[in-house]
Amino acid sequence: MKFTPETYRIPDIPMQPFVDEGEIRAFLDNTPSSPERVRRVIDKSLAKNRLSLEETAVLINATGDESEGLIMEGARALKTEVYGNRIVLFAPLYVGNKCANNCAYCGFRASNREQVRKTLSHDELVKEVEALEECGQKRLIMVFGEHAEYGPEFIAEAVRTAYTVKKGRGEIRRVNINAAPLDLEGFRLVKEAGIGTYQVFQETYHRGAYAIYHPQGKKADYDARLTALDRALEAGLDDVGIGALIGLYDWRFEVMGLVRHASHLEACYNVGPHTISFPRIKDASMLRMGGHYFASDGEFARLVAVLRLAVPYTGLILTAREPAELRNELIRYGVSQIDGGTKIELGSYVSEQRNINLNRSQFRINDDRSLNEVVDELLLQGMLPSFCTACYRLGRTGEHFMEFSVPGFIKRYCTPNAILTLAEYLVDYAPARTAERGWKVIAENLDGMSEHLRNEMQEKIGRIRQGERDLYR
Ligand code: SAM
Ligand code: SF4
């Protein structure tokens, strides 16, 4: 072949994103499932390996009682093995609901004239954080609409403010962010403010559906959204969260998209997402959406179990969008983080009232229990509520965190730190009945430890009772 300048002309082929719709569809359509195949796939997860897209499709396509039972039981076993009985608690803090985008499902969308727009002032933010600390919260996720006012400097300042607020023995030790994607410089700026996880949800991995629900504004660009966390990781953040809004498109497709996204991040940056969120669409102010793709409770439980098995070491978040009974159940199949004492109406933590005004909220929540009610119920189920923030503050995140994500890590660090943060909560905030339950659960967990660790823990708990705070290993 003779090479001419023509030979070197690069053809104009559209860029292929790392989520390939055709590939996902082909796996979903052409992967048969049987109890034997399901068993083999689950064995791989129980050995704590990530699943491929094809293996994930085996679980998604499973039908019949036997396969379904295997999946739910497998997820339950894996959850216990990797996470123990620990469940991490946090609270959302909405800082501003102005938004230039028009996401069809969201109460904050620009075209919704009924939404009462508000941005917390510095003083209001301080008061909100104080109210959260007075309940015992230690971990926040700050949420923002996408608006020119909420640039990286604004977000960073809100984070810095939250860390400076100290009410009584309270303090916020970790602030995660759920906000619009930033550019490289923006991500660097918020990282410097000491954020934990930066969450950006793709909402739907299906390009066609995405176009329908995101008609205008910056968020209309599917590819920019999909690559947002690549930019975050390139900017030096090593702790990111992905998510899909369940109900915009077929939940099976979204699970495949999430798994694909997770493996992309791991392949390129050696660090998978720290968390995956999978909120279901809830009622919102002036919401006019059809329910064709809404997932039933049964489908939702399968979704949680499949994700648990597909990405054994990624945290799964289930928020107060879902009712308490369902949350209590799904915790057993793989959820590792939940919010408690949630109020999403802007500026409402300072008031006694529970969420009622949809025109001041992004959507309707269905679990408005107080933080203590949530802690109390978890304890009753023998779970270990945790406010731990040790890994992030010791730099055990990102690639480094992945190294630690091996058997033994949870026993050595997570369970002890969960106990220490629960002990603080019991001493500082819990009413007598909760405290009694809590110390009982702590005693049960100490019983299962080596003598050496148990002695260390008892010594540290003694120091907490004496007034020392923020002890961790
Ligand atoms: N404005 C930022 C953005 O769009 O990335 C922050 C996200 S928003 C404040 C948090 C998430 O809530 C969204 O990414 C979406 O998944 C979810 N959400 C929006 N409307 C919802 C609804 N009606 N029901 C349940 N979740 C909803
Ligand atoms: Fe704005 Fe985010 Fe709501 Fe979309 S989801 S309208 S970007 S706040």
XYZ file of C-alpha atoms and ligand atoms in Angstrom:
508
model
C 0.000 0.000 0.000
C 1.273 3.402 -0.900
C 0.993 5.983 1.866
C -0.244 9.387 0.799
C -1.411 12.324 2.945
C -4.938 10.957 2.337
C -4.030 7.746 4.153
C -3.334 9.716 7.295
C -6.524 11.741 7.262
C -8.319 10.821 10.463
C -11.877 9.768 9.683
C -14.642 11.649 11.427
C -16.147 8.825 13.503
C -18.251 9.942 16.491
C -16.512 9.310 19.829
C -17.646 6.160 21.640
C -18.376 6.793 25.317
C -17.328 4.187 27.865
C -20.960 3.300 28.401
C -21.909 1.514 25.208
C -25.663 1.157 24.932
C -25.435 -1.571 22.303
C -23.119 -3.628 24.496
C -25.386 -3.321 27.540
C -28.478 -4.147 25.501
C -26.750 -7.174 23.955
C -25.779 -8.542 27.387
C -29.287 -8.019 28.727
C -30.922 -9.595 25.675
C -28.526 -12.495 25.100
C -27.387 -13.687 28.512
C -29.305 -16.735 29.634
C -29.702 -17.412 33.335
C -30.230 -20.624 35.279
C -29.852 -21.551 38.946
C -26.482 -23.185 38.112
C -25.158 -20.047 36.418
C -26.492 -17.871 39.222
C -24.720 -20.097 41.745
C -21.397 -19.803 39.894
C -21.684 -16.012 39.657
C -22.525 -15.707 43.345
C -19.523 -17.861 44.258
C -17.350 -15.343 42.439
C -18.881 -12.432 44.394
C -18.563 -14.267 47.673
C -14.854 -14.608 46.894
C -15.062 -10.774 46.773
C -14.474 -10.279 43.094
C -16.198 -7.665 41.006
C -18.607 -9.077 38.445
C -18.346 -8.489 34.710
C -21.261 -7.041 32.765
C -22.166 -10.511 31.530
C -22.190 -11.946 35.057
C -24.279 -9.023 36.260
C -26.745 -9.783 33.451
C -26.985 -13.390 34.671
C -28.292 -12.063 37.995
C -30.555 -9.464 36.408
C -32.098 -12.006 34.031
C -32.663 -14.651 36.707
C -36.259 -15.795 37.108
C -37.960 -18.311 39.373
C -37.928 -18.825 43.116
C -34.691 -20.805 43.229
C -32.524 -18.247 41.429
C -34.198 -15.316 43.162
C -33.664 -16.940 46.562
C -29.996 -17.558 45.752
C -29.461 -13.925 44.810
C -31.083 -12.497 47.931
C -29.291 -14.990 50.175
C -25.965 -14.345 48.407
C -26.319 -10.594 48.844
C -27.165 -11.026 52.510
C -24.121 -13.265 53.072
C -21.775 -10.895 51.234
C -23.060 -7.885 53.113
C -22.428 -9.577 56.452
C -19.010 -10.793 55.358
C -17.751 -7.450 54.025
C -19.596 -4.907 56.163
C -20.582 -6.861 59.246
C -23.582 -5.426 61.070
C -22.342 -1.861 60.764
C -24.391 0.857 59.075
C -23.050 4.356 58.499
C -25.332 7.325 59.257
C -25.346 10.772 57.711
C -27.700 13.701 57.061
C -28.338 15.757 53.932
C -28.014 19.530 54.199
C -29.605 21.513 51.372
C -27.746 24.801 50.967
C -29.486 26.325 47.947
C -32.297 25.397 45.576
C -31.747 27.871 42.763
C -31.188 26.017 39.522
C -30.613 26.872 35.882
C -31.394 23.379 34.609
C -34.744 21.869 33.845
C -34.566 18.227 34.892
C -38.130 17.002 34.399
C -38.245 15.027 37.658
C -36.922 17.668 40.061
C -38.812 20.204 42.164
C -35.874 22.621 41.807
C -36.060 22.801 38.001
C -35.845 26.327 36.624
C -39.317 26.302 35.056
C -41.034 25.420 38.350
C -42.411 28.787 39.440
C -44.048 27.279 42.539
C -40.668 26.477 44.106
C -39.699 29.045 46.752
C -36.054 29.815 45.985
C -33.657 30.133 48.864
C -29.941 30.079 49.555
C -28.861 29.735 53.164
C -26.984 32.799 54.406
C -23.777 32.269 56.392
C -25.715 32.662 59.667
C -28.492 30.345 58.558
C -25.935 27.745 57.529
C -24.266 27.964 60.928
C -27.634 27.553 62.667
C -28.500 24.528 60.529
C -25.159 22.882 61.315
C -25.605 23.620 65.022
C -29.048 22.008 64.938
C -27.590 18.950 63.197
C -24.769 18.699 65.738
C -27.242 18.958 68.593
C -28.847 15.741 67.348
C -25.481 13.975 67.160
C -24.796 14.138 63.435
C -21.137 13.903 62.395
C -21.374 13.339 58.639
C -23.185 15.585 56.170
C -23.911 15.595 52.496
C -24.315 19.171 51.274
C -26.658 19.529 48.334
C -26.873 22.378 45.801
C -28.864 23.162 42.673
C -26.841 24.038 39.585
C -26.642 27.805 39.538
C -24.083 30.528 38.832
C -24.256 31.500 42.529
C -23.077 28.057 43.609
C -19.604 28.034 42.084
C -16.667 26.112 43.567
C -15.648 28.970 45.871
C -19.176 29.150 47.286
C -19.277 25.388 47.842
C -15.805 25.391 49.419
C -16.804 28.230 51.754
C -19.946 26.379 52.862
C -17.822 23.304 53.616
C -15.261 25.329 55.589
C -18.071 26.962 57.569
C -19.599 23.595 58.479
C -16.262 22.348 59.813
C -15.812 25.392 62.029
C -19.194 25.087 63.795
C -18.866 23.435 67.223
C -21.993 23.183 69.320
C -21.521 21.598 72.746
C -19.541 18.435 72.155
C -20.731 18.360 68.569
C -18.720 18.765 65.428
C -19.014 17.826 61.768
C -16.169 15.552 60.760
C -16.991 14.843 57.155
C -18.818 16.888 54.531
C -19.657 15.134 51.267
C -20.993 17.053 48.297
C -23.807 16.479 45.821
C -23.659 19.309 43.322
C -23.149 20.050 39.667
C -19.913 18.844 38.079
C -17.057 21.348 38.281
C -14.042 21.962 36.054
C -10.561 20.786 37.078
C -9.772 23.969 38.973
C -13.156 23.861 40.704
C -12.664 20.285 41.856
C -9.193 21.230 43.191
C -10.713 24.101 45.133
C -13.361 22.023 46.871
C -10.835 19.308 47.605
C -8.726 21.871 49.467
C -11.748 22.668 51.653
C -11.520 19.078 52.913
C -14.540 17.451 51.343
C -15.168 13.724 51.585
C -17.003 12.196 48.627
C -18.074 14.227 45.578
C -21.250 12.729 44.169
C -22.516 13.251 40.640
C -25.415 11.060 39.544
C -25.713 10.236 35.863
C -29.490 9.969 36.479
C -29.908 7.641 33.486
C -27.203 5.893 31.497
C -29.528 5.701 28.503
C -28.651 8.539 26.150
C -32.110 8.784 24.569
C -33.907 8.863 27.914
C -31.321 11.343 29.225
C -32.121 13.743 26.378
C -35.838 13.660 27.198
C -35.432 14.425 30.905
C -32.658 17.016 30.540
C -33.919 19.352 27.843
C -31.867 22.442 28.645
C -28.994 23.946 30.599
C -25.511 22.563 31.224
C -26.873 19.272 32.431
C -28.326 18.542 28.978
C -24.849 17.386 27.861
C -24.818 13.610 28.503
C -21.106 13.146 27.792
C -20.015 16.031 30.009
C -22.038 14.525 32.836
C -20.692 11.025 32.229
C -17.072 12.161 32.332
C -17.514 14.550 35.287
C -15.951 12.223 37.814
C -13.033 11.480 35.505
C -12.263 15.185 35.788
C -12.703 15.033 39.561
C -10.198 12.181 39.800
C -7.817 13.920 37.415
C -8.045 16.989 39.658
C -6.837 14.903 42.592
C -10.075 14.013 44.359
C -9.892 10.325 45.144
C -13.313 9.786 46.608
C -16.275 9.962 44.246
C -19.858 8.664 44.229
C -21.950 7.650 41.230
C -25.709 7.168 40.979
C -28.739 6.586 38.802
C -32.237 7.932 39.364
C -34.386 4.828 39.145
C -37.590 5.339 37.177
C -36.280 7.296 34.207
C -35.489 4.162 32.225
C -35.399 0.368 32.678
C -33.757 -0.330 36.072
C -31.901 -3.304 34.572
C -30.150 -1.024 32.115
C -29.247 1.415 34.903
C -27.683 -1.350 37.011
C -25.530 -2.341 34.031
C -24.628 1.317 33.475
C -23.586 1.729 37.114
C -21.442 -1.415 37.007
C -19.843 -0.244 33.751
C -19.170 3.190 35.193
C -17.608 1.656 38.304
C -15.305 -0.580 36.277
C -14.320 2.338 34.027
C -13.185 4.396 37.012
C -11.343 1.475 38.496
C -9.631 0.620 35.209
C -8.538 4.196 34.503
C -7.761 5.553 37.948
C -7.194 2.426 39.997
C -10.032 3.517 42.251
C -13.666 2.589 41.870
C -16.468 4.827 43.159
C -16.617 4.974 46.926
C -20.406 4.851 46.846
C -23.303 4.095 44.539
C -26.726 5.727 44.982
C -29.920 4.531 43.328
C -32.716 6.880 44.399
C -36.210 6.103 43.133
C -38.194 9.037 41.769
C -40.532 10.495 44.364
C -43.292 13.036 44.249
C -42.032 16.586 43.777
C -43.483 20.049 43.449
C -45.395 20.312 40.145
C -44.115 16.912 39.012
C -45.764 15.649 35.843
C -44.065 12.421 34.934
C -45.397 9.100 33.712
C -44.581 5.982 35.698
C -43.724 3.586 32.887
C -40.257 2.729 34.193
C -40.957 2.981 37.915
C -39.445 -0.018 39.742
C -41.684 -1.938 42.161
C -40.450 -2.708 45.695
C -39.643 -6.247 44.591
C -37.605 -5.046 41.612
C -35.902 -2.508 43.837
C -34.865 -5.215 46.308
C -33.410 -7.237 43.415
C -31.564 -4.133 42.209
C -29.946 -3.673 45.636
C -28.981 -7.346 45.859
C -27.511 -7.421 42.334
C -25.472 -4.282 42.958
C -24.218 -5.678 46.247
C -23.012 -8.814 44.482
C -21.609 -6.973 41.444
C -19.416 -4.499 43.371
C -18.628 -6.132 46.716
C -16.514 -3.270 48.097
C -18.522 -0.246 46.993
C -20.735 1.424 49.574
C -24.443 1.424 48.746
C -26.553 4.373 49.891
C -30.304 4.234 50.527
C -31.925 7.510 51.505
C -35.052 8.637 53.320
C -36.827 8.842 49.981
C -37.861 5.279 50.860
C -40.143 4.388 53.776
C -38.670 3.071 57.047
C -39.930 -0.511 56.639
C -38.350 -0.900 53.225
C -35.093 0.653 54.420
C -35.008 -1.709 57.394
C -35.400 -4.629 55.046
C -32.936 -3.542 52.353
C -30.191 -2.884 54.883
C -29.913 -6.659 55.138
C -29.263 -7.089 51.422
C -26.336 -4.793 51.036
C -27.043 -1.160 51.883
C -24.141 0.248 53.910
C -25.107 3.904 54.433
C -28.411 5.571 55.259
C -29.446 9.071 56.270
C -31.246 9.629 59.557
C -33.119 12.609 61.001
C -33.468 13.847 57.437
C -35.024 17.228 56.654
C -34.723 18.429 53.111
C -36.839 21.549 53.233
C -34.345 24.422 52.993
C -33.464 25.800 56.412
C -35.678 23.347 58.300
C -33.249 21.697 60.739
C -33.672 24.688 63.066
C -37.429 24.160 63.275
C -39.376 21.449 65.046
C -41.620 20.805 62.084
C -41.042 17.720 59.937
C -40.927 18.041 56.119
C -44.221 19.155 54.702
C -43.837 21.874 52.088
C -42.981 20.367 48.695
C -42.508 23.841 47.269
C -39.491 24.279 49.495
C -38.081 20.794 48.826
C -36.605 18.855 45.958
C -38.948 15.868 46.414
C -41.000 14.136 49.095
C -39.224 11.963 51.629
C -40.987 8.954 53.121
C -38.938 8.372 56.248
C -39.030 11.363 58.563
C -37.845 9.580 61.697
C -35.504 11.565 63.936
C -31.868 10.493 64.072
C -32.460 8.895 67.453
C -35.474 6.963 66.198
C -33.312 5.569 63.382
C -30.451 4.695 65.755
C -32.903 3.088 68.143
C -34.464 0.858 65.479
C -31.081 -0.167 64.095
C -29.983 -1.185 67.572
C -33.178 -3.144 68.053
C -32.286 -5.125 64.932
C -28.805 -5.804 66.340
C -27.182 -3.422 63.839
C -24.251 -1.206 64.756
C -24.922 2.450 63.811
C -21.656 4.182 62.901
C -20.665 7.839 62.628
C -17.114 6.899 61.713
C -14.985 9.253 59.617
C -11.570 7.791 60.423
C -10.502 6.513 56.996
C -11.029 9.782 55.285
C -9.126 11.706 57.943
C -6.278 9.206 58.019
C -5.971 9.365 54.246
C -7.308 5.850 53.821
C -9.281 6.767 50.720
C -9.068 6.245 46.990
C -6.428 3.849 45.767
C -5.066 3.581 49.243
C -8.489 2.721 50.588
C -8.818 -0.001 47.981
C -5.642 -1.617 49.292
C -7.220 -1.815 52.674
C -10.445 -3.212 51.326
C -9.407 -6.746 52.060
C -10.694 -9.269 54.561
C -9.770 -8.220 58.061
C -9.980 -4.489 57.419
C -13.556 -4.221 58.638
C -12.774 -6.180 61.790
C -9.626 -4.199 62.503
C -10.913 -0.717 61.759
C -14.557 -0.283 60.802
C -16.204 -2.211 63.610
C -13.970 -0.724 66.346
C -14.487 2.792 64.995
C -18.228 2.244 64.669
C -18.276 1.219 68.320
C -16.279 4.263 69.423
C -18.487 6.714 67.524
C -21.632 4.975 68.770
C -20.270 5.192 72.321
C -19.840 8.958 71.879
C -23.411 9.199 70.617
C -24.766 7.188 73.539
C -22.942 9.335 76.106
C -23.700 12.703 74.478
C -27.123 12.430 72.853
C -29.054 9.224 73.454
C -32.054 9.030 75.788
C -31.848 6.317 78.465
C -33.684 3.623 76.506
C -31.505 4.005 73.419
C -28.371 4.135 75.568
C -29.315 0.877 77.241
C -29.846 -0.809 73.871
C -26.674 0.694 72.493
C -24.388 -0.491 75.290
C -25.885 -3.960 74.918
C -25.066 -4.025 71.181
C -21.570 -2.701 71.919
C -21.043 -5.455 74.512
C -22.143 -8.104 71.985
C -19.672 -6.770 69.434
C -16.830 -6.616 71.957
C -17.486 -10.268 72.809
C -16.645 -11.231 69.234
C -13.225 -9.514 69.304
C -9.764 -10.797 70.106
C -8.723 -10.175 73.690
C -6.102 -7.666 72.631
C -8.574 -5.580 70.621
C -11.286 -5.884 73.268
C -8.912 -4.509 75.915
C -7.932 -1.612 73.675
C -11.593 -0.840 72.999
C -12.560 -0.982 76.653
C -9.765 1.422 77.484
C -10.901 3.827 74.746
C -14.571 3.582 75.749
C -13.481 4.422 79.312
C -11.789 7.561 77.991
C -14.945 8.507 76.063
C -16.987 8.173 79.260
C -14.452 10.500 80.904
C -15.093 13.137 78.222
C -12.435 12.485 75.566
C -13.769 12.656 72.022
C -12.823 11.640 68.507
C -10.910 8.481 69.320
C -10.326 6.108 66.431
C -7.843 3.611 65.085
N -28.104 19.813 41.158
C -27.139 18.779 41.316
C -27.191 17.823 40.169
O -28.187 17.825 39.467
O -26.231 17.091 40.022
C -27.408 18.113 42.616
C -28.299 16.970 42.498
S -29.830 16.899 43.256
C -29.838 18.199 44.333
C -29.631 15.315 44.008
C -30.259 14.176 43.274
O -31.609 14.038 43.644
C -30.332 14.245 41.770
O -29.095 13.943 41.183
C -31.416 13.255 41.429
O -30.879 11.969 41.215
C -32.254 13.215 42.698
N -33.628 13.660 42.471
C -34.031 14.727 41.779
N -35.383 14.775 41.735
C -35.837 13.698 42.415
C -37.147 13.174 42.713
N -38.266 13.771 42.286
N -37.225 12.048 43.440
C -36.115 11.439 43.896
N -34.871 11.881 43.649
C -34.723 12.993 42.905
Fe -31.264 21.365 39.168
Fe -30.021 19.172 40.051
Fe -32.696 19.438 40.223
Fe -31.589 19.101 37.877
S -31.549 17.620 39.612
S -33.186 20.613 38.346
S -29.690 20.207 38.112
S -31.166 20.638 41.288
